[in-house]
mmCIF file of C-alpha atoms and ligand atoms in Angstrom:
data_model
loop_
_atom_site.group_PDB
_atom_site.id
_atom_site.type_symbol
_atom_site.label_atom_id
_atom_site.label_comp_id
_atom_site.label_asym_id
_atom_site.label_seq_id
_atom_site.Cartn_x
_atom_site.Cartn_y
_atom_site.Cartn_z
ATOM 1 C CA MET A 1 -63.403 -37.069 -11.201
ATOM 2 C CA VAL A 2 -59.836 -35.794 -10.912
ATOM 3 C CA GLU A 3 -57.313 -35.867 -13.743
ATOM 4 C CA GLY A 4 -55.746 -39.182 -14.675
ATOM 5 C CA LYS A 5 -52.348 -38.762 -13.014
ATOM 6 C CA LEU A 6 -54.008 -38.147 -9.649
ATOM 7 C CA ARG A 7 -56.050 -41.339 -9.823
ATOM 8 C CA SER A 8 -53.028 -43.598 -9.236
ATOM 9 C CA ARG A 9 -51.366 -43.740 -5.834
ATOM 10 C CA THR A 10 -48.321 -41.811 -7.013
ATOM 11 C CA PHE A 11 -49.449 -38.882 -4.907
ATOM 12 C CA ARG A 12 -50.398 -39.055 -1.290
ATOM 13 C CA ARG A 13 -53.761 -37.679 -0.315
ATOM 14 C CA ILE A 14 -54.277 -35.089 2.317
ATOM 15 C CA LYS A 15 -57.695 -34.094 3.684
ATOM 16 C CA VAL A 16 -57.938 -30.323 3.937
ATOM 17 C CA LYS A 17 -60.759 -28.467 5.592
ATOM 18 C CA THR A 18 -61.687 -25.474 3.405
ATOM 19 C CA PRO A 19 -62.961 -22.154 4.717
ATOM 20 C CA GLY A 20 -66.430 -23.247 3.739
ATOM 21 C CA ALA A 21 -66.169 -26.189 6.187
ATOM 22 C CA ARG A 22 -66.024 -28.652 3.303
ATOM 23 C CA VAL A 23 -63.379 -31.420 3.465
ATOM 24 C CA THR A 24 -61.529 -31.758 0.171
ATOM 25 C CA VAL A 25 -58.714 -34.017 -0.897
ATOM 26 C CA HIS A 26 -55.370 -32.433 -1.890
ATOM 27 C CA TYR A 27 -52.590 -34.321 -3.621
ATOM 28 C CA ARG A 28 -48.956 -34.055 -2.602
ATOM 29 C CA ARG A 29 -45.744 -35.798 -3.768
ATOM 30 C CA ARG A 30 -44.702 -38.669 -1.586
ATOM 31 C CA LYS A 31 -41.552 -38.333 0.539
ATOM 32 C CA PRO A 32 -38.424 -40.116 -0.770
ATOM 33 C CA ASN A 33 -37.123 -43.169 1.059
ATOM 34 C CA PHE A 34 -34.794 -43.077 4.004
ATOM 35 C CA ALA A 35 -31.118 -42.588 3.163
ATOM 36 C CA GLU A 36 -29.126 -45.792 3.659
ATOM 37 C CA CYS A 37 -25.478 -46.587 4.254
ATOM 38 C CA GLY A 38 -23.780 -47.423 0.972
ATOM 39 C CA ASN A 39 -21.928 -50.336 2.579
ATOM 40 C CA CYS A 40 -24.188 -52.087 5.079
ATOM 41 C CA GLY A 41 -27.572 -50.574 4.194
ATOM 42 C CA VAL A 42 -28.482 -49.317 7.657
ATOM 43 C CA ARG A 43 -30.702 -46.232 7.850
ATOM 44 C CA LEU A 44 -28.669 -43.089 8.068
ATOM 45 C CA LYS A 45 -29.407 -40.695 10.893
ATOM 46 C CA ALA A 46 -29.344 -36.917 10.455
ATOM 47 C CA VAL A 47 -30.205 -37.160 6.772
ATOM 48 C CA PRO A 48 -33.665 -35.643 6.231
ATOM 49 C CA ARG A 49 -36.451 -37.362 4.230
ATOM 50 C CA ALA A 50 -37.293 -34.265 2.273
ATOM 51 C CA LEU A 51 -38.239 -33.369 -1.311
ATOM 52 C CA PRO A 52 -35.617 -31.666 -3.465
ATOM 53 C CA PHE A 53 -37.306 -28.260 -3.156
ATOM 54 C CA GLU A 54 -37.210 -28.562 0.620
ATOM 55 C CA LEU A 55 -33.564 -29.603 0.573
ATOM 56 C CA LYS A 56 -32.693 -26.638 -1.597
ATOM 57 C CA ASN A 57 -33.455 -24.175 1.165
ATOM 58 C CA MET A 58 -31.747 -26.165 3.886
ATOM 59 C CA PRO A 59 -28.191 -25.352 5.010
ATOM 60 C CA LYS A 60 -25.552 -27.912 4.050
ATOM 61 C CA SER A 61 -24.975 -28.978 7.628
ATOM 62 C CA ALA A 62 -28.642 -29.827 8.065
ATOM 63 C CA LYS A 63 -28.548 -32.298 5.183
ATOM 64 C CA ARG A 64 -25.768 -34.656 6.254
ATOM 65 C CA PRO A 65 -23.291 -35.211 9.080
ATOM 66 C CA GLU A 66 -20.155 -33.010 8.952
ATOM 67 C CA ARG A 67 -17.587 -35.792 8.618
ATOM 68 C CA PRO A 68 -15.883 -37.683 5.783
ATOM 69 C CA PHE A 69 -18.444 -39.883 3.951
ATOM 70 C CA GLY A 70 -21.233 -38.039 5.822
ATOM 71 C CA GLY A 71 -24.583 -38.891 4.279
ATOM 72 C CA VAL A 72 -23.026 -41.827 2.355
ATOM 73 C CA LEU A 73 -21.659 -44.265 4.945
ATOM 74 C CA CYS A 74 -22.779 -44.910 8.493
ATOM 75 C CA SER A 75 -20.269 -43.929 11.152
ATOM 76 C CA ALA A 76 -19.139 -47.538 11.802
ATOM 77 C CA CYS A 77 -18.488 -48.210 8.104
ATOM 78 C CA MET A 78 -16.708 -44.819 7.783
ATOM 79 C CA ARG A 79 -14.355 -45.738 10.666
ATOM 80 C CA ALA A 80 -13.666 -49.180 9.160
ATOM 81 C CA GLU A 81 -12.940 -47.547 5.781
ATOM 82 C CA ILE A 82 -10.489 -45.044 7.229
ATOM 83 C CA VAL A 83 -8.708 -47.674 9.339
ATOM 84 C CA ALA A 84 -8.417 -49.940 6.271
ATOM 85 C CA ARG A 85 -6.905 -47.138 4.227
ATOM 86 C CA VAL A 86 -4.453 -46.196 6.974
ATOM 87 C CA ARG A 87 -3.295 -49.792 7.408
ATOM 88 C CA ASN A 88 -2.869 -50.435 3.681
ATOM 89 C CA ASP A 89 -0.576 -47.431 3.219
ATOM 90 C CA MET B 1 1.077 -48.049 21.852
ATOM 91 C CA ILE B 2 -0.475 -44.630 22.506
ATOM 92 C CA ASP B 3 2.000 -42.420 24.277
ATOM 93 C CA VAL B 4 3.355 -38.848 23.934
ATOM 94 C CA GLY B 5 4.673 -38.201 20.415
ATOM 95 C CA ARG B 6 2.696 -40.991 18.768
ATOM 96 C CA LEU B 7 1.322 -40.086 15.341
ATOM 97 C CA CYS B 8 -2.293 -41.117 14.932
ATOM 98 C CA VAL B 9 -5.195 -40.795 12.518
ATOM 99 C CA LYS B 10 -8.473 -39.691 13.967
ATOM 100 C CA ILE B 11 -11.301 -42.011 12.951
ATOM 101 C CA ALA B 12 -14.350 -40.300 14.446
ATOM 102 C CA GLY B 13 -16.150 -37.047 13.984
ATOM 103 C CA ARG B 14 -15.534 -34.170 11.581
ATOM 104 C CA ASP B 15 -11.736 -34.493 12.006
ATOM 105 C CA ALA B 16 -11.866 -38.169 10.885
ATOM 106 C CA GLY B 17 -9.100 -39.135 8.466
ATOM 107 C CA LYS B 18 -6.793 -36.359 9.687
ATOM 108 C CA LYS B 19 -3.355 -36.887 11.216
ATOM 109 C CA CYS B 20 -2.584 -35.820 14.768
ATOM 110 C CA VAL B 21 0.083 -36.331 17.431
ATOM 111 C CA VAL B 22 -0.509 -37.302 21.045
ATOM 112 C CA ILE B 23 0.648 -34.439 23.293
ATOM 113 C CA GLU B 24 -0.379 -35.599 26.675
ATOM 114 C CA VAL B 25 -1.882 -38.756 28.205
ATOM 115 C CA LEU B 26 -4.621 -37.639 30.542
ATOM 116 C CA ASP B 27 -5.726 -41.027 31.865
ATOM 117 C CA ASN B 28 -6.203 -44.588 30.615
ATOM 118 C CA LYS B 29 -8.993 -43.421 28.362
ATOM 119 C CA PHE B 30 -8.251 -39.862 27.157
ATOM 120 C CA VAL B 31 -5.311 -38.116 25.534
ATOM 121 C CA LEU B 32 -4.681 -34.554 24.338
ATOM 122 C CA ILE B 33 -4.057 -34.311 20.589
ATOM 123 C CA ASP B 34 -2.949 -31.630 18.114
ATOM 124 C CA GLY B 35 -1.997 -31.448 14.443
ATOM 125 C CA GLU B 36 -4.227 -31.433 11.384
ATOM 126 C CA THR B 37 -7.126 -31.885 13.760
ATOM 127 C CA ARG B 38 -8.161 -29.270 16.283
ATOM 128 C CA ARG B 39 -6.174 -29.302 19.564
ATOM 129 C CA ARG B 40 -8.465 -31.226 21.830
ATOM 130 C CA LYS B 41 -9.091 -33.983 24.279
ATOM 131 C CA CYS B 42 -9.775 -37.309 22.547
ATOM 132 C CA ASN B 43 -10.831 -40.817 23.491
ATOM 133 C CA ILE B 44 -8.181 -43.357 22.504
ATOM 134 C CA ILE B 45 -10.753 -45.570 20.805
ATOM 135 C CA HIS B 46 -11.213 -42.700 18.310
ATOM 136 C CA LEU B 47 -7.574 -42.876 17.336
ATOM 137 C CA GLU B 48 -5.789 -45.251 14.938
ATOM 138 C CA PRO B 49 -2.055 -45.230 15.862
ATOM 139 C CA LEU B 50 0.534 -45.168 13.104
ATOM 140 C CA ASP B 51 4.072 -46.584 13.085
ATOM 141 C CA GLU B 52 5.741 -43.186 13.234
ATOM 142 C CA THR B 53 6.464 -41.111 16.257
ATOM 143 C CA ILE B 54 7.476 -37.424 16.616
ATOM 144 C CA SER B 55 9.863 -36.260 19.289
ATOM 145 C CA VAL B 56 7.736 -33.755 21.156
ATOM 146 C CA GLU B 57 7.647 -32.983 24.819
ATOM 147 C CA LYS B 58 4.602 -33.425 26.934
ATOM 148 C CA GLY B 59 2.120 -30.571 26.459
ATOM 149 C CA VAL B 60 4.016 -28.706 23.699
ATOM 150 C CA SER B 61 2.522 -25.565 22.175
ATOM 151 C CA HIS B 62 0.663 -25.609 18.871
ATOM 152 C CA ILE B 63 3.486 -23.703 17.160
ATOM 153 C CA ALA B 64 5.927 -26.494 18.046
ATOM 154 C CA VAL B 65 3.504 -29.042 16.659
ATOM 155 C CA VAL B 66 3.243 -27.080 13.368
ATOM 156 C CA ASP B 67 7.096 -27.209 13.094
ATOM 157 C CA ALA B 68 7.192 -30.902 13.825
ATOM 158 C CA PHE B 69 4.582 -31.613 11.127
ATOM 159 C CA LYS B 70 6.542 -29.487 8.686
ATOM 160 C CA LYS B 71 9.470 -31.894 9.094
ATOM 161 C CA LEU B 72 7.157 -34.737 8.169
ATOM 162 C CA GLY B 73 6.160 -32.837 5.040
ATOM 163 C CA ILE B 74 2.662 -31.939 6.262
ATOM 164 C CA GLU B 75 1.789 -28.257 6.024
ATOM 165 C CA LEU B 76 -0.843 -27.291 8.616
ATOM 166 C CA VAL B 77 -3.378 -24.780 7.385
ATOM 167 C CA GLU B 78 -4.188 -22.209 10.017
ATOM 168 C CA GLN B 79 -7.916 -21.747 10.306
ATOM 169 C CA LYS B 80 -8.663 -18.322 11.549
ATOM 170 C CA SER B 81 -12.147 -17.484 12.804
ATOM 171 C CA LYS B 82 -13.911 -14.918 10.663
ATOM 172 C CA LYS B 83 -13.712 -11.338 11.753
ATOM 173 C CA LYS B 84 -16.947 -9.410 12.141
ATOM 174 C CA THR B 85 -17.362 -6.747 9.489
ATOM 175 C CA VAL B 86 -18.230 -3.372 10.989
ATOM 176 C CA ARG B 87 -21.386 -2.078 9.389
ATOM 177 C CA PRO B 88 -22.533 1.499 9.702
ATOM 178 C CA ARG B 89 -25.573 1.448 11.939
ATOM 179 C CA THR B 90 -28.504 3.680 11.144
ATOM 180 C CA LEU B 91 -29.885 5.773 13.974
ATOM 181 C CA ARG B 92 -32.583 8.407 14.271
ATOM 182 C CA ARG B 93 -31.443 12.004 14.153
ATOM 183 C CA SER B 94 -32.995 12.738 17.550
ATOM 184 C CA LYS B 95 -31.108 9.848 19.165
ATOM 185 C CA LEU B 96 -27.925 10.766 17.304
ATOM 186 C CA ALA B 97 -27.832 14.109 19.131
ATOM 187 C CA GLU B 98 -27.778 12.349 22.514
ATOM 188 C CA LYS B 99 -24.858 10.107 21.680
ATOM 189 C CA PRO B 100 -21.307 11.113 22.601
ATOM 190 C CA ALA B 101 -19.027 12.558 19.870
ATOM 191 C CA GLU B 102 -16.850 9.419 19.536
ATOM 192 C CA LEU B 103 -19.864 7.256 18.597
ATOM 193 C CA LYS B 104 -21.088 9.787 16.032
ATOM 194 C CA ALA B 105 -18.242 8.952 13.734
ATOM 195 C CA THR B 106 -19.382 5.300 13.398
ATOM 196 C CA LEU B 107 -23.068 6.075 13.186
ATOM 197 C CA VAL B 108 -24.858 7.298 10.137
ATOM 198 C CA PRO B 109 -28.187 9.123 10.175
ATOM 199 C CA LYS B 110 -31.135 7.478 8.523
ATOM 200 C CA PRO B 111 -31.775 8.630 4.953
ATOM 201 C CA SER B 112 -34.532 11.222 4.993
ATOM 202 C CA THR B 113 -37.916 10.018 3.879
ATOM 203 C CA LYS B 114 -39.083 13.432 2.646
ATOM 204 C CA ASP B 115 -38.307 12.778 -0.982
ATOM 205 C CA VAL B 116 -40.230 9.515 -0.906
ATOM 206 C CA THR B 117 -43.376 11.119 0.496
ATOM 207 C CA SER B 118 -43.372 13.834 -2.176
ATOM 208 C CA VAL B 119 -43.199 11.180 -4.865
ATOM 209 C CA VAL B 120 -46.119 9.310 -3.266
ATOM 210 C CA ALA B 121 -48.184 12.476 -3.044
ATOM 211 C CA ASN B 122 -47.693 13.174 -6.729
ATOM 212 C CA VAL B 123 -48.866 9.709 -7.604
ATOM 213 C CA GLU B 124 -51.984 10.044 -5.530
ATOM 214 C CA LYS B 125 -52.901 13.354 -7.135
ATOM 215 C CA SER B 126 -52.734 11.949 -10.674
ATOM 216 C CA PRO B 127 -56.228 11.172 -11.945
ATOM 217 C CA VAL B 128 -57.150 7.519 -11.825
ATOM 218 C CA ALA B 129 -60.265 6.379 -13.549
ATOM 219 C CA LYS B 130 -62.650 4.826 -11.070
ATOM 220 C CA LYS B 131 -63.787 1.357 -11.817
ATOM 221 C CA PRO B 132 -67.422 1.243 -12.778
ATOM 222 C CA ARG B 133 -69.485 -0.530 -10.093
ATOM 223 C CA LYS B 134 -71.244 -3.716 -10.859
ATOM 224 C CA LYS B 135 -74.988 -3.429 -11.365
ATOM 225 C CA SER B 136 -75.737 -5.712 -8.429
ATOM 226 C CA VAL B 137 -73.591 -3.576 -6.078
ATOM 227 C CA GLU B 138 -75.231 -0.405 -7.286
ATOM 228 C CA LYS B 139 -78.659 -1.839 -6.577
ATOM 229 C CA ALA B 140 -77.650 -2.766 -3.039
ATOM 230 C CA VAL B 141 -76.338 0.716 -2.442
ATOM 231 C CA GLU B 142 -79.614 2.242 -3.669
ATOM 232 C CA GLU B 143 -81.722 -0.080 -1.509
ATOM 233 C CA LYS B 144 -79.779 1.022 1.590
ATOM 234 C CA LYS B 145 -80.560 4.598 0.886
HETATM 235 ZN ZN1 ZN C 201 -22.704 -48.958 7.210
#
């Protein structure tokens, strides 16, 4: 029996074939949820579903779009936000 | 609304939120813009027109646009592309001899590896106690004989 923390479904299970042709279960952290728009909640494209240690080695431009509010708002909400700010001034 | 000299804010892409001026109307869909943004062709649905206009002629140079923006109180930051740093390349001595004299100045011969080998040789010579074999291995060796 594996240790207690591995008995819950916190970790995802991966079947790995060992060199001795035995299939064992390995435990990995689950991926985080999809990034969502802070305004309308739509799934953000171009934002990877990766663990922090994976994100650490990624270049900045691979982690979010290269525009204002990139990775925070979807493009439609970003446009609406900028237009609203321009018109209020 | 969108004509030459109109000040706009770009609302799409990486230049979104930056001010620009229409320099040329290309057709009923596209215009040429310059200013805080890069000088480029742009769809008019990606532009939010402002009330102000600048008196610029059709197709003015970037320098003229910089001056026009200065009058508005907007300093344009010139973004120069990075220059490549010249690194001394390493080349083998034999190949270095073949190269013409002008190239030789920029090329540097590889550091000699002779010193390294002498150090390695010294290390190998120093006595290292052999690990005693396991009994099972010794038996197997004897059986083979
Ligand atoms: Zn949104």
